[in-house]
Amino acid sequence: YIQYPEFNHSVSLRRTKDMFFVYNIVANNEIWDLSGFLPGVEEDYLLGFLGYNSDYRIVLEDLVSGQGIARFARAYLKNIGRDGLFDEFIETGKNKIRGETVSLAFNYGNDEQKEVAGAVYRKISKYLGMGIAALIFKKGEKRDIEWTKKDWDYWSNIREIILGGFIQEAGREADLLISGANDYLLSIGLDNVRIRKASLPSKTAGLLGGIVYLISQGVISPYSLTAQKSGIISVDFGRSQLGSAISLISINKDDDARPVISTVYTEIQPVDIALDQQPYSEDIKDRDALVAQFIRNIAQAIDYAKEEGIMLSKSIIFSSPGMLDEEGYFIAGTEYLPQWQRKDGFHLGTEIAKGLDRLGYYDFKVWVLNDGNAAALGNIYYGDMEFSSNLIAYIGLGSGVGAGLIEKK
């Protein structure tokens, strides 16, 4: 249903006083593989510093994602001869520094731990600013997913950026990352570009944004759903966590263009398969295990709805990383997901619906939306933020890097 690489689709209507705004998802939103944003000398240094082969091309995700921050921190500590400095913050059962480890050291460590973690975040904030600048100046390259000229043109016009993912729920490091990136942009003359912290947690934004999308497409009508105690299931899948919710939808009499969404059920659980460990799995059994977890998660929500007397819509929205074609098949951006793409004969929405049928939950249809676009819609439509620009970018930092680009008309 989502069209790439050239995509311009009406998403929703929002009334403000006597004006109606139409929000469009525009351009390819896969920015994780942006390369060529580092000066050659600095990239050559980082290849050795981070332990990459000399012929590797560093991409944005390698530096600003949770995994990238962790790898940079490990290299930084080794470089200053303080390998074990953050060990007390390493999660039990894990044997190396993760993104969360650096956060804990920065927020709760001693003076030295805070200083070193802060140095890591300041460096990462600069790389984030450099990546954004490369998008605006069209000076980067796309390593894996090619963009059209139209895609580059859209991204070059961004002036307002929502930074989400772990940022919204992070501690002081969120402010350091945002201020550092803004300072870098200011230092190179981009004083008209502003990065702001997302107002909604990542999972909340994705779950709400998915529902906005279904309403906008006419798949569900808030007017029909409010005739009785009715709701919809939304699911947000990331590399490390799977979230699901049941939301009741009503109409605000003061603003009937924007439905009120009340979440009455949430379930967030770890993803059963480790997706952030290389080499990535290509085992179809791992794919089947993931899909089985999705089905169990949704079935649990359906059972809850039955117990509470909630009449569910037969449409389920599922937001996920990855680039989709017009028929809802994944075609790129899923390298860490086993046999997940169209070329593998795999259609996620169909497989989930079939699995629900086998368990006796009949006639559900699963709509799949890119998670970056879902989080962008959730923050723009329901977040506590005002925008002066008609083009709003969302960048979500998590295990990877997601994004969305929304145009207001």
Tab-separated table of C-alpha atoms in Angstrom:
chain	number	residue	atom	x	y	z
A	1	TYR	CA	0.000	0.000	0.000
A	2	ILE	CA	2.920	2.311	0.625
A	3	GLN	CA	4.599	3.477	-2.541
A	4	TYR	CA	8.342	3.920	-2.925
A	5	PRO	CA	10.648	5.400	-3.979
A	6	GLU	CA	8.414	8.305	-5.060
A	7	PHE	CA	5.684	8.543	-2.471
A	8	ASN	CA	3.200	11.303	-1.805
A	9	HIS	CA	0.130	10.097	0.023
A	10	SER	CA	-2.565	11.977	1.891
A	11	VAL	CA	-2.457	10.887	5.518
A	12	SER	CA	-4.959	12.851	7.553
A	13	LEU	CA	-7.038	15.966	7.970
A	14	ARG	CA	-6.654	18.157	10.988
A	15	ARG	CA	-8.805	21.201	11.570
A	16	THR	CA	-7.373	24.269	13.262
A	17	LYS	CA	-9.983	27.005	13.593
A	18	ASP	CA	-11.359	27.309	10.060
A	19	MET	CA	-8.467	25.694	8.234
A	20	PHE	CA	-7.908	22.098	7.193
A	21	PHE	CA	-4.400	20.718	6.880
A	22	VAL	CA	-3.528	17.639	4.844
A	23	TYR	CA	-0.487	15.682	5.999
A	24	ASN	CA	1.425	13.769	3.343
A	25	ILE	CA	4.093	11.122	3.779
A	26	VAL	CA	6.714	12.202	1.273
A	27	ALA	CA	9.982	10.803	-0.003
A	28	ASN	CA	11.919	7.699	0.879
A	29	ASN	CA	12.578	7.731	4.616
A	30	GLU	CA	15.491	5.270	4.777
A	31	ILE	CA	18.339	7.473	6.037
A	32	TRP	CA	20.154	4.844	8.131
A	33	ASP	CA	22.478	3.972	5.213
A	34	LEU	CA	23.553	7.565	4.539
A	35	SER	CA	27.290	7.588	3.885
A	36	GLY	CA	29.807	10.125	2.621
A	37	PHE	CA	28.899	12.669	5.305
A	38	LEU	CA	32.289	12.472	7.001
A	39	PRO	CA	35.424	14.233	5.725
A	40	GLY	CA	37.720	11.630	4.172
A	41	VAL	CA	40.450	12.027	6.777
A	42	GLU	CA	37.983	11.630	9.644
A	43	GLU	CA	36.324	8.591	8.069
A	44	ASP	CA	39.709	6.934	7.550
A	45	TYR	CA	40.518	7.552	11.215
A	46	LEU	CA	37.170	6.210	12.411
A	47	LEU	CA	37.512	3.028	10.346
A	48	GLY	CA	40.594	2.094	12.326
A	49	PHE	CA	39.299	3.553	15.604
A	50	LEU	CA	36.081	1.502	15.439
A	51	GLY	CA	37.680	-1.625	13.997
A	52	TYR	CA	36.138	-1.627	10.512
A	53	ASN	CA	37.902	-2.855	7.386
A	54	SER	CA	39.570	-0.133	5.347
A	55	ASP	CA	37.194	-0.633	2.403
A	56	TYR	CA	34.054	-0.254	4.556
A	57	ARG	CA	31.806	2.800	4.134
A	58	ILE	CA	30.603	4.193	7.446
A	59	VAL	CA	26.871	4.956	7.478
A	60	LEU	CA	24.832	7.140	9.810
A	61	GLU	CA	23.519	4.145	11.752
A	62	ASP	CA	27.085	3.080	12.592
A	63	LEU	CA	27.541	6.199	14.693
A	64	VAL	CA	24.264	7.583	16.060
A	65	SER	CA	22.203	4.459	16.814
A	66	GLY	CA	22.285	2.766	20.215
A	67	GLN	CA	24.613	0.146	18.779
A	68	GLY	CA	26.787	2.832	17.214
A	69	ILE	CA	27.093	4.758	20.473
A	70	ALA	CA	28.048	1.547	22.276
A	71	ARG	CA	30.719	0.670	19.721
A	72	PHE	CA	32.145	4.181	19.811
A	73	ALA	CA	32.204	4.113	23.636
A	74	ARG	CA	34.079	0.791	23.691
A	75	ALA	CA	36.664	2.150	21.264
A	76	TYR	CA	36.967	5.429	23.161
A	77	LEU	CA	37.551	3.699	26.501
A	78	LYS	CA	40.169	1.447	24.945
A	79	ASN	CA	41.863	4.448	23.366
A	80	ILE	CA	42.210	6.247	26.730
A	81	GLY	CA	43.239	3.068	28.562
A	82	ARG	CA	40.070	2.833	30.694
A	83	ASP	CA	38.413	-0.298	29.264
A	84	GLY	CA	36.596	-1.265	32.464
A	85	LEU	CA	35.369	2.195	33.437
A	86	PHE	CA	31.695	1.460	32.694
A	87	ASP	CA	31.674	-2.197	33.784
A	88	GLU	CA	29.440	-1.638	36.811
A	89	PHE	CA	26.679	-0.455	34.466
A	90	ILE	CA	26.790	-3.441	32.094
A	91	GLU	CA	23.534	-5.370	32.253
A	92	THR	CA	23.677	-8.685	34.090
A	93	GLY	CA	24.233	-11.496	31.630
A	94	LYS	CA	25.772	-9.204	28.996
A	95	ASN	CA	29.489	-9.158	28.343
A	96	LYS	CA	29.981	-5.794	26.688
A	97	ILE	CA	28.955	-2.151	26.774
A	98	ARG	CA	25.590	-1.347	25.206
A	99	GLY	CA	23.890	1.964	24.523
A	100	GLU	CA	22.093	1.781	27.870
A	101	THR	CA	25.438	1.320	29.635
A	102	VAL	CA	26.699	4.691	28.407
A	103	SER	CA	23.438	6.340	29.452
A	104	LEU	CA	23.673	4.944	32.985
A	105	ALA	CA	27.293	6.017	33.302
A	106	PHE	CA	26.428	9.538	32.172
A	107	ASN	CA	23.425	9.941	34.460
A	108	TYR	CA	24.468	7.998	37.566
A	109	GLY	CA	28.224	7.494	37.423
A	110	ASN	CA	31.025	9.173	39.318
A	111	ASP	CA	32.672	12.325	37.995
A	112	GLU	CA	35.100	10.464	35.724
A	113	GLN	CA	32.390	8.186	34.319
A	114	LYS	CA	30.132	11.151	33.629
A	115	GLU	CA	32.953	13.085	31.981
A	116	VAL	CA	33.944	10.213	29.661
A	117	ALA	CA	30.330	9.360	28.746
A	118	GLY	CA	29.720	13.050	28.068
A	119	ALA	CA	32.721	13.150	25.736
A	120	VAL	CA	31.250	10.200	23.802
A	121	TYR	CA	27.857	11.909	23.479
A	122	ARG	CA	29.405	15.193	22.378
A	123	LYS	CA	31.257	13.419	19.592
A	124	ILE	CA	28.117	11.522	18.543
A	125	SER	CA	26.109	14.770	18.520
A	126	LYS	CA	28.561	16.211	16.023
A	127	TYR	CA	28.175	13.167	13.757
A	128	LEU	CA	24.393	13.528	13.967
A	129	GLY	CA	24.705	17.168	12.914
A	130	MET	CA	27.039	16.194	10.069
A	131	GLY	CA	24.545	13.611	8.821
A	132	ILE	CA	21.690	16.111	8.849
A	133	ALA	CA	23.868	18.688	7.086
A	134	ALA	CA	24.700	16.133	4.378
A	135	LEU	CA	20.973	15.602	3.767
A	136	ILE	CA	20.348	19.332	3.489
A	137	PHE	CA	23.348	20.028	1.259
A	138	LYS	CA	22.772	16.814	-0.776
A	139	LYS	CA	26.391	15.883	-0.189
A	140	GLY	CA	25.903	12.429	1.200
A	141	GLU	CA	25.523	9.140	-0.612
A	142	LYS	CA	23.123	6.247	-0.144
A	143	ARG	CA	25.079	3.048	0.355
A	144	ASP	CA	22.306	0.462	0.047
A	145	ILE	CA	18.984	2.098	-0.926
A	146	GLU	CA	19.065	4.446	-3.885
A	147	TRP	CA	17.140	7.700	-3.758
A	148	THR	CA	15.589	9.660	-6.614
A	149	LYS	CA	16.305	13.343	-7.163
A	150	LYS	CA	12.857	14.036	-5.691
A	151	ASP	CA	13.811	12.243	-2.469
A	152	TRP	CA	16.986	14.309	-2.122
A	153	ASP	CA	15.062	17.509	-2.887
A	154	TYR	CA	12.575	16.834	-0.105
A	155	TRP	CA	15.254	16.060	2.485
A	156	SER	CA	17.293	19.100	1.461
A	157	ASN	CA	14.394	21.327	2.478
A	158	ILE	CA	13.983	20.126	6.061
A	159	ARG	CA	14.035	22.888	8.653
A	160	GLU	CA	12.275	21.263	11.625
A	161	ILE	CA	13.409	17.899	12.963
A	162	ILE	CA	11.842	15.800	15.714
A	163	LEU	CA	14.426	13.613	17.402
A	164	GLY	CA	12.799	10.524	18.914
A	165	GLY	CA	13.433	6.865	19.610
A	166	PHE	CA	15.281	6.477	22.907
A	167	ILE	CA	15.732	10.269	23.028
A	168	GLN	CA	12.284	11.027	24.466
A	169	GLU	CA	12.790	8.752	27.461
A	170	ALA	CA	16.514	9.386	27.899
A	171	GLY	CA	18.153	11.364	30.670
A	172	ARG	CA	20.449	14.357	30.341
A	173	GLU	CA	22.173	12.819	27.335
A	174	ALA	CA	19.146	13.678	25.176
A	175	ASP	CA	19.683	17.392	25.769
A	176	LEU	CA	23.416	17.004	25.128
A	177	LEU	CA	22.863	15.190	21.819
A	178	ILE	CA	20.281	17.710	20.634
A	179	SER	CA	22.202	20.813	21.693
A	180	GLY	CA	25.431	19.445	20.230
A	181	ALA	CA	23.835	18.688	16.874
A	182	ASN	CA	22.119	22.095	16.816
A	183	ASP	CA	25.429	23.786	17.666
A	184	TYR	CA	27.138	22.007	14.795
A	185	LEU	CA	24.428	23.072	12.341
A	186	LEU	CA	24.705	26.642	13.614
A	187	SER	CA	28.497	26.571	13.200
A	188	ILE	CA	28.177	25.822	9.481
A	189	GLY	CA	25.539	28.457	8.833
A	190	LEU	CA	22.375	26.375	9.163
A	191	ASP	CA	20.810	28.680	11.729
A	192	ASN	CA	17.352	28.110	10.243
A	193	VAL	CA	17.341	24.376	11.065
A	194	ARG	CA	16.033	23.283	14.447
A	195	ILE	CA	16.170	19.872	16.152
A	196	ARG	CA	13.688	19.241	18.956
A	197	LYS	CA	12.985	16.404	21.338
A	198	ALA	CA	9.975	14.225	20.527
A	199	SER	CA	7.031	14.776	22.853
A	200	LEU	CA	5.839	11.148	22.762
A	201	PRO	CA	7.692	7.968	23.749
A	202	SER	CA	8.733	5.917	20.737
A	203	LYS	CA	6.250	3.056	21.176
A	204	THR	CA	3.374	5.439	21.960
A	205	ALA	CA	4.097	7.513	18.863
A	206	GLY	CA	4.259	4.424	16.644
A	207	LEU	CA	1.036	2.961	18.008
A	208	LEU	CA	-0.878	6.233	17.659
A	209	GLY	CA	0.588	7.036	14.251
A	210	GLY	CA	-0.493	3.675	12.897
A	211	ILE	CA	-4.097	4.325	13.916
A	212	VAL	CA	-3.981	7.795	12.334
A	213	TYR	CA	-2.870	6.140	9.115
A	214	LEU	CA	-5.754	3.625	9.089
A	215	ILE	CA	-8.316	6.361	9.736
A	216	SER	CA	-6.849	8.540	6.995
A	217	GLN	CA	-7.076	5.744	4.458
A	218	GLY	CA	-10.730	5.098	5.234
A	219	VAL	CA	-9.906	1.616	6.531
A	220	ILE	CA	-11.680	2.457	9.784
A	221	SER	CA	-14.125	5.227	10.587
A	222	PRO	CA	-14.087	6.804	14.044
A	223	TYR	CA	-17.767	7.654	13.570
A	224	SER	CA	-18.760	4.006	13.168
A	225	LEU	CA	-16.427	2.816	15.921
A	226	THR	CA	-17.948	5.121	18.519
A	227	ALA	CA	-21.423	3.655	18.084
A	228	GLN	CA	-20.486	1.188	20.814
A	229	LYS	CA	-17.459	0.200	22.915
A	230	SER	CA	-15.184	-0.290	19.925
A	231	GLY	CA	-11.451	-0.344	19.477
A	232	ILE	CA	-8.526	-1.218	17.258
A	233	ILE	CA	-5.329	-3.178	17.787
A	234	SER	CA	-2.048	-1.524	16.853
A	235	VAL	CA	1.384	-3.145	17.031
A	236	ASP	CA	4.830	-1.524	16.975
A	237	PHE	CA	7.807	-3.791	16.279
A	238	GLY	CA	11.428	-2.803	16.799
A	239	ARG	CA	14.696	-4.689	16.994
A	240	SER	CA	14.520	-5.102	20.747
A	241	GLN	CA	10.886	-4.606	21.769
A	242	LEU	CA	7.416	-5.518	20.566
A	243	GLY	CA	4.551	-3.328	21.704
A	244	SER	CA	0.818	-3.733	21.206
A	245	ALA	CA	-2.204	-1.727	22.280
A	246	ILE	CA	-5.968	-1.607	22.121
A	247	SER	CA	-7.287	1.891	21.651
A	248	LEU	CA	-10.824	3.196	21.857
A	249	ILE	CA	-11.636	5.983	19.425
A	250	SER	CA	-14.089	8.810	19.979
A	251	ILE	CA	-14.869	12.145	18.397
A	252	ASN	CA	-13.996	15.397	20.113
A	253	LYS	CA	-17.009	17.644	19.627
A	254	ASP	CA	-14.754	20.693	19.672
A	255	ASP	CA	-12.522	19.325	16.906
A	256	ASP	CA	-14.294	16.642	14.914
A	257	ALA	CA	-11.459	16.383	12.409
A	258	ARG	CA	-9.142	14.860	15.010
A	259	PRO	CA	-10.377	11.674	16.733
A	260	VAL	CA	-9.599	11.139	20.397
A	261	ILE	CA	-7.660	7.918	20.977
A	262	SER	CA	-7.857	6.358	24.441
A	263	THR	CA	-5.541	3.416	25.041
A	264	VAL	CA	-7.078	0.822	27.359
A	265	TYR	CA	-4.560	-2.011	26.940
A	266	THR	CA	-0.805	-2.121	26.369
A	267	GLU	CA	1.720	-4.930	26.288
A	268	ILE	CA	5.441	-4.389	25.718
A	269	GLN	CA	7.775	-7.373	25.653
A	270	PRO	CA	11.318	-8.181	24.491
A	271	VAL	CA	11.686	-9.563	20.989
A	272	ASP	CA	12.363	-13.304	21.285
A	273	ILE	CA	15.117	-13.401	18.639
A	274	ALA	CA	18.333	-11.386	19.109
A	275	LEU	CA	18.289	-9.066	16.095
A	276	ASP	CA	21.207	-6.799	16.983
A	277	GLN	CA	23.927	-9.434	16.881
A	278	GLN	CA	26.040	-10.006	13.798
A	279	PRO	CA	26.252	-12.061	11.721
A	280	TYR	CA	22.509	-11.654	11.199
A	281	SER	CA	20.429	-14.801	11.044
A	282	GLU	CA	19.148	-16.072	7.701
A	283	ASP	CA	17.387	-19.054	9.267
A	284	ILE	CA	13.733	-19.356	8.273
A	285	LYS	CA	13.082	-20.890	11.702
A	286	ASP	CA	13.994	-17.547	13.276
A	287	ARG	CA	11.564	-15.800	10.947
A	288	ASP	CA	8.821	-18.243	11.889
A	289	ALA	CA	9.601	-17.705	15.581
A	290	LEU	CA	9.250	-13.930	15.186
A	291	VAL	CA	5.938	-14.231	13.342
A	292	ALA	CA	4.690	-16.675	15.982
A	293	GLN	CA	5.522	-14.115	18.686
A	294	PHE	CA	3.613	-11.430	16.778
A	295	ILE	CA	0.594	-13.715	16.505
A	296	ARG	CA	0.657	-14.600	20.212
A	297	ASN	CA	0.966	-10.939	21.105
A	298	ILE	CA	-2.055	-9.997	18.986
A	299	ALA	CA	-4.083	-13.005	20.145
A	300	GLN	CA	-3.500	-11.925	23.744
A	301	ALA	CA	-4.907	-8.492	22.899
A	302	ILE	CA	-7.948	-10.037	21.189
A	303	ASP	CA	-8.630	-12.191	24.246
A	304	TYR	CA	-8.446	-9.120	26.463
A	305	ALA	CA	-10.946	-7.319	24.246
A	306	LYS	CA	-13.363	-10.241	24.501
A	307	GLU	CA	-13.104	-10.285	28.287
A	308	GLU	CA	-13.737	-6.536	28.495
A	309	GLY	CA	-16.560	-6.474	25.961
A	310	ILE	CA	-14.647	-4.406	23.424
A	311	MET	CA	-15.811	-4.772	19.822
A	312	LEU	CA	-12.618	-4.828	17.766
A	313	SER	CA	-12.142	-3.558	14.259
A	314	LYS	CA	-11.073	-6.345	11.907
A	315	SER	CA	-8.200	-4.154	10.738
A	316	ILE	CA	-4.904	-4.315	12.632
A	317	ILE	CA	-2.078	-1.838	12.029
A	318	PHE	CA	1.481	-3.165	12.363
A	319	SER	CA	4.420	-0.746	12.205
A	320	SER	CA	7.834	-2.192	11.469
A	321	PRO	CA	11.305	-1.192	10.304
A	322	GLY	CA	11.948	-1.638	6.608
A	323	MET	CA	11.035	-0.291	3.210
A	324	LEU	CA	7.789	-1.542	1.673
A	325	ASP	CA	6.480	-1.659	-1.883
A	326	GLU	CA	2.984	-0.795	-3.083
A	327	GLU	CA	1.667	-4.251	-2.128
A	328	GLY	CA	3.014	-4.255	1.410
A	329	TYR	CA	6.053	-6.466	0.794
A	330	PHE	CA	9.367	-5.504	2.367
A	331	ILE	CA	11.970	-4.777	-0.293
A	332	ALA	CA	14.897	-3.232	1.632
A	333	GLY	CA	16.128	-2.104	5.034
A	334	THR	CA	15.574	-5.481	6.731
A	335	GLU	CA	19.057	-6.980	6.578
A	336	TYR	CA	18.836	-8.129	10.200
A	337	LEU	CA	15.459	-9.844	9.671
A	338	PRO	CA	15.701	-13.404	8.290
A	339	GLN	CA	14.210	-13.986	4.809
A	340	TRP	CA	11.869	-11.045	5.299
A	341	GLN	CA	11.526	-9.592	1.815
A	342	ARG	CA	9.452	-10.000	-1.329
A	343	LYS	CA	12.268	-11.902	-2.998
A	344	ASP	CA	11.885	-14.495	-0.237
A	345	GLY	CA	8.171	-14.865	-0.990
A	346	PHE	CA	7.297	-13.390	2.397
A	347	HIS	CA	4.390	-11.013	3.116
A	348	LEU	CA	4.249	-10.135	6.817
A	349	GLY	CA	0.643	-8.966	6.951
A	350	THR	CA	-0.632	-12.095	5.219
A	351	GLU	CA	1.392	-14.440	7.435
A	352	ILE	CA	0.086	-12.836	10.629
A	353	ALA	CA	-3.517	-12.980	9.389
A	354	LYS	CA	-3.125	-16.653	8.438
A	355	GLY	CA	-1.674	-17.423	11.858
A	356	LEU	CA	-4.600	-15.739	13.584
A	357	ASP	CA	-7.014	-17.754	11.429
A	358	ARG	CA	-5.320	-20.984	12.495
A	359	LEU	CA	-5.919	-20.043	16.134
A	360	GLY	CA	-9.588	-19.296	15.518
A	361	TYR	CA	-9.324	-15.498	15.279
A	362	TYR	CA	-10.925	-15.125	11.893
A	363	ASP	CA	-11.092	-12.443	9.200
A	364	PHE	CA	-8.529	-9.986	10.544
A	365	LYS	CA	-6.549	-7.961	8.019
A	366	VAL	CA	-3.091	-6.696	8.961
A	367	TRP	CA	-1.885	-3.419	7.459
A	368	VAL	CA	1.864	-2.767	7.604
A	369	LEU	CA	3.400	0.697	7.865
A	370	ASN	CA	7.029	1.734	8.164
A	371	ASP	CA	7.773	2.467	11.825
A	372	GLY	CA	9.531	5.776	11.125
A	373	ASN	CA	6.510	7.107	9.272
A	374	ALA	CA	4.222	5.841	12.039
A	375	ALA	CA	6.258	7.575	14.774
A	376	ALA	CA	6.389	10.775	12.710
A	377	LEU	CA	2.601	10.801	12.313
A	378	GLY	CA	2.050	10.069	15.990
A	379	ASN	CA	4.298	12.925	17.131
A	380	ILE	CA	2.993	15.451	14.613
A	381	TYR	CA	-0.684	14.605	14.976
A	382	TYR	CA	-0.934	13.901	18.719
A	383	GLY	CA	2.282	15.244	20.193
A	384	ASP	CA	2.401	18.484	22.150
A	385	MET	CA	4.370	20.374	19.512
A	386	GLU	CA	3.759	23.296	17.173
A	387	PHE	CA	5.539	23.689	13.845
A	388	SER	CA	6.267	26.733	11.714
A	389	SER	CA	7.479	24.755	8.699
A	390	ASN	CA	5.331	22.765	6.285
A	391	LEU	CA	7.966	20.011	6.045
A	392	ILE	CA	8.698	18.103	9.245
A	393	ALA	CA	11.309	15.376	9.602
A	394	TYR	CA	11.355	12.713	12.281
A	395	ILE	CA	14.549	10.835	13.165
A	396	GLY	CA	14.317	7.998	15.653
A	397	LEU	CA	17.472	6.727	17.337
A	398	GLY	CA	17.201	3.201	18.701
A	399	SER	CA	18.971	-0.047	17.955
A	400	GLY	CA	19.018	1.360	14.428
A	401	VAL	CA	17.985	4.673	12.869
A	402	GLY	CA	14.447	5.233	11.611
A	403	ALA	CA	12.942	8.312	10.005
A	404	GLY	CA	9.842	9.847	8.512
A	405	LEU	CA	9.222	12.927	6.417
A	406	ILE	CA	5.807	14.599	6.598
A	407	GLU	CA	4.540	17.543	4.550
A	408	LYS	CA	1.679	19.740	5.708
A	409	LYS	CA	-0.504	21.323	3.022
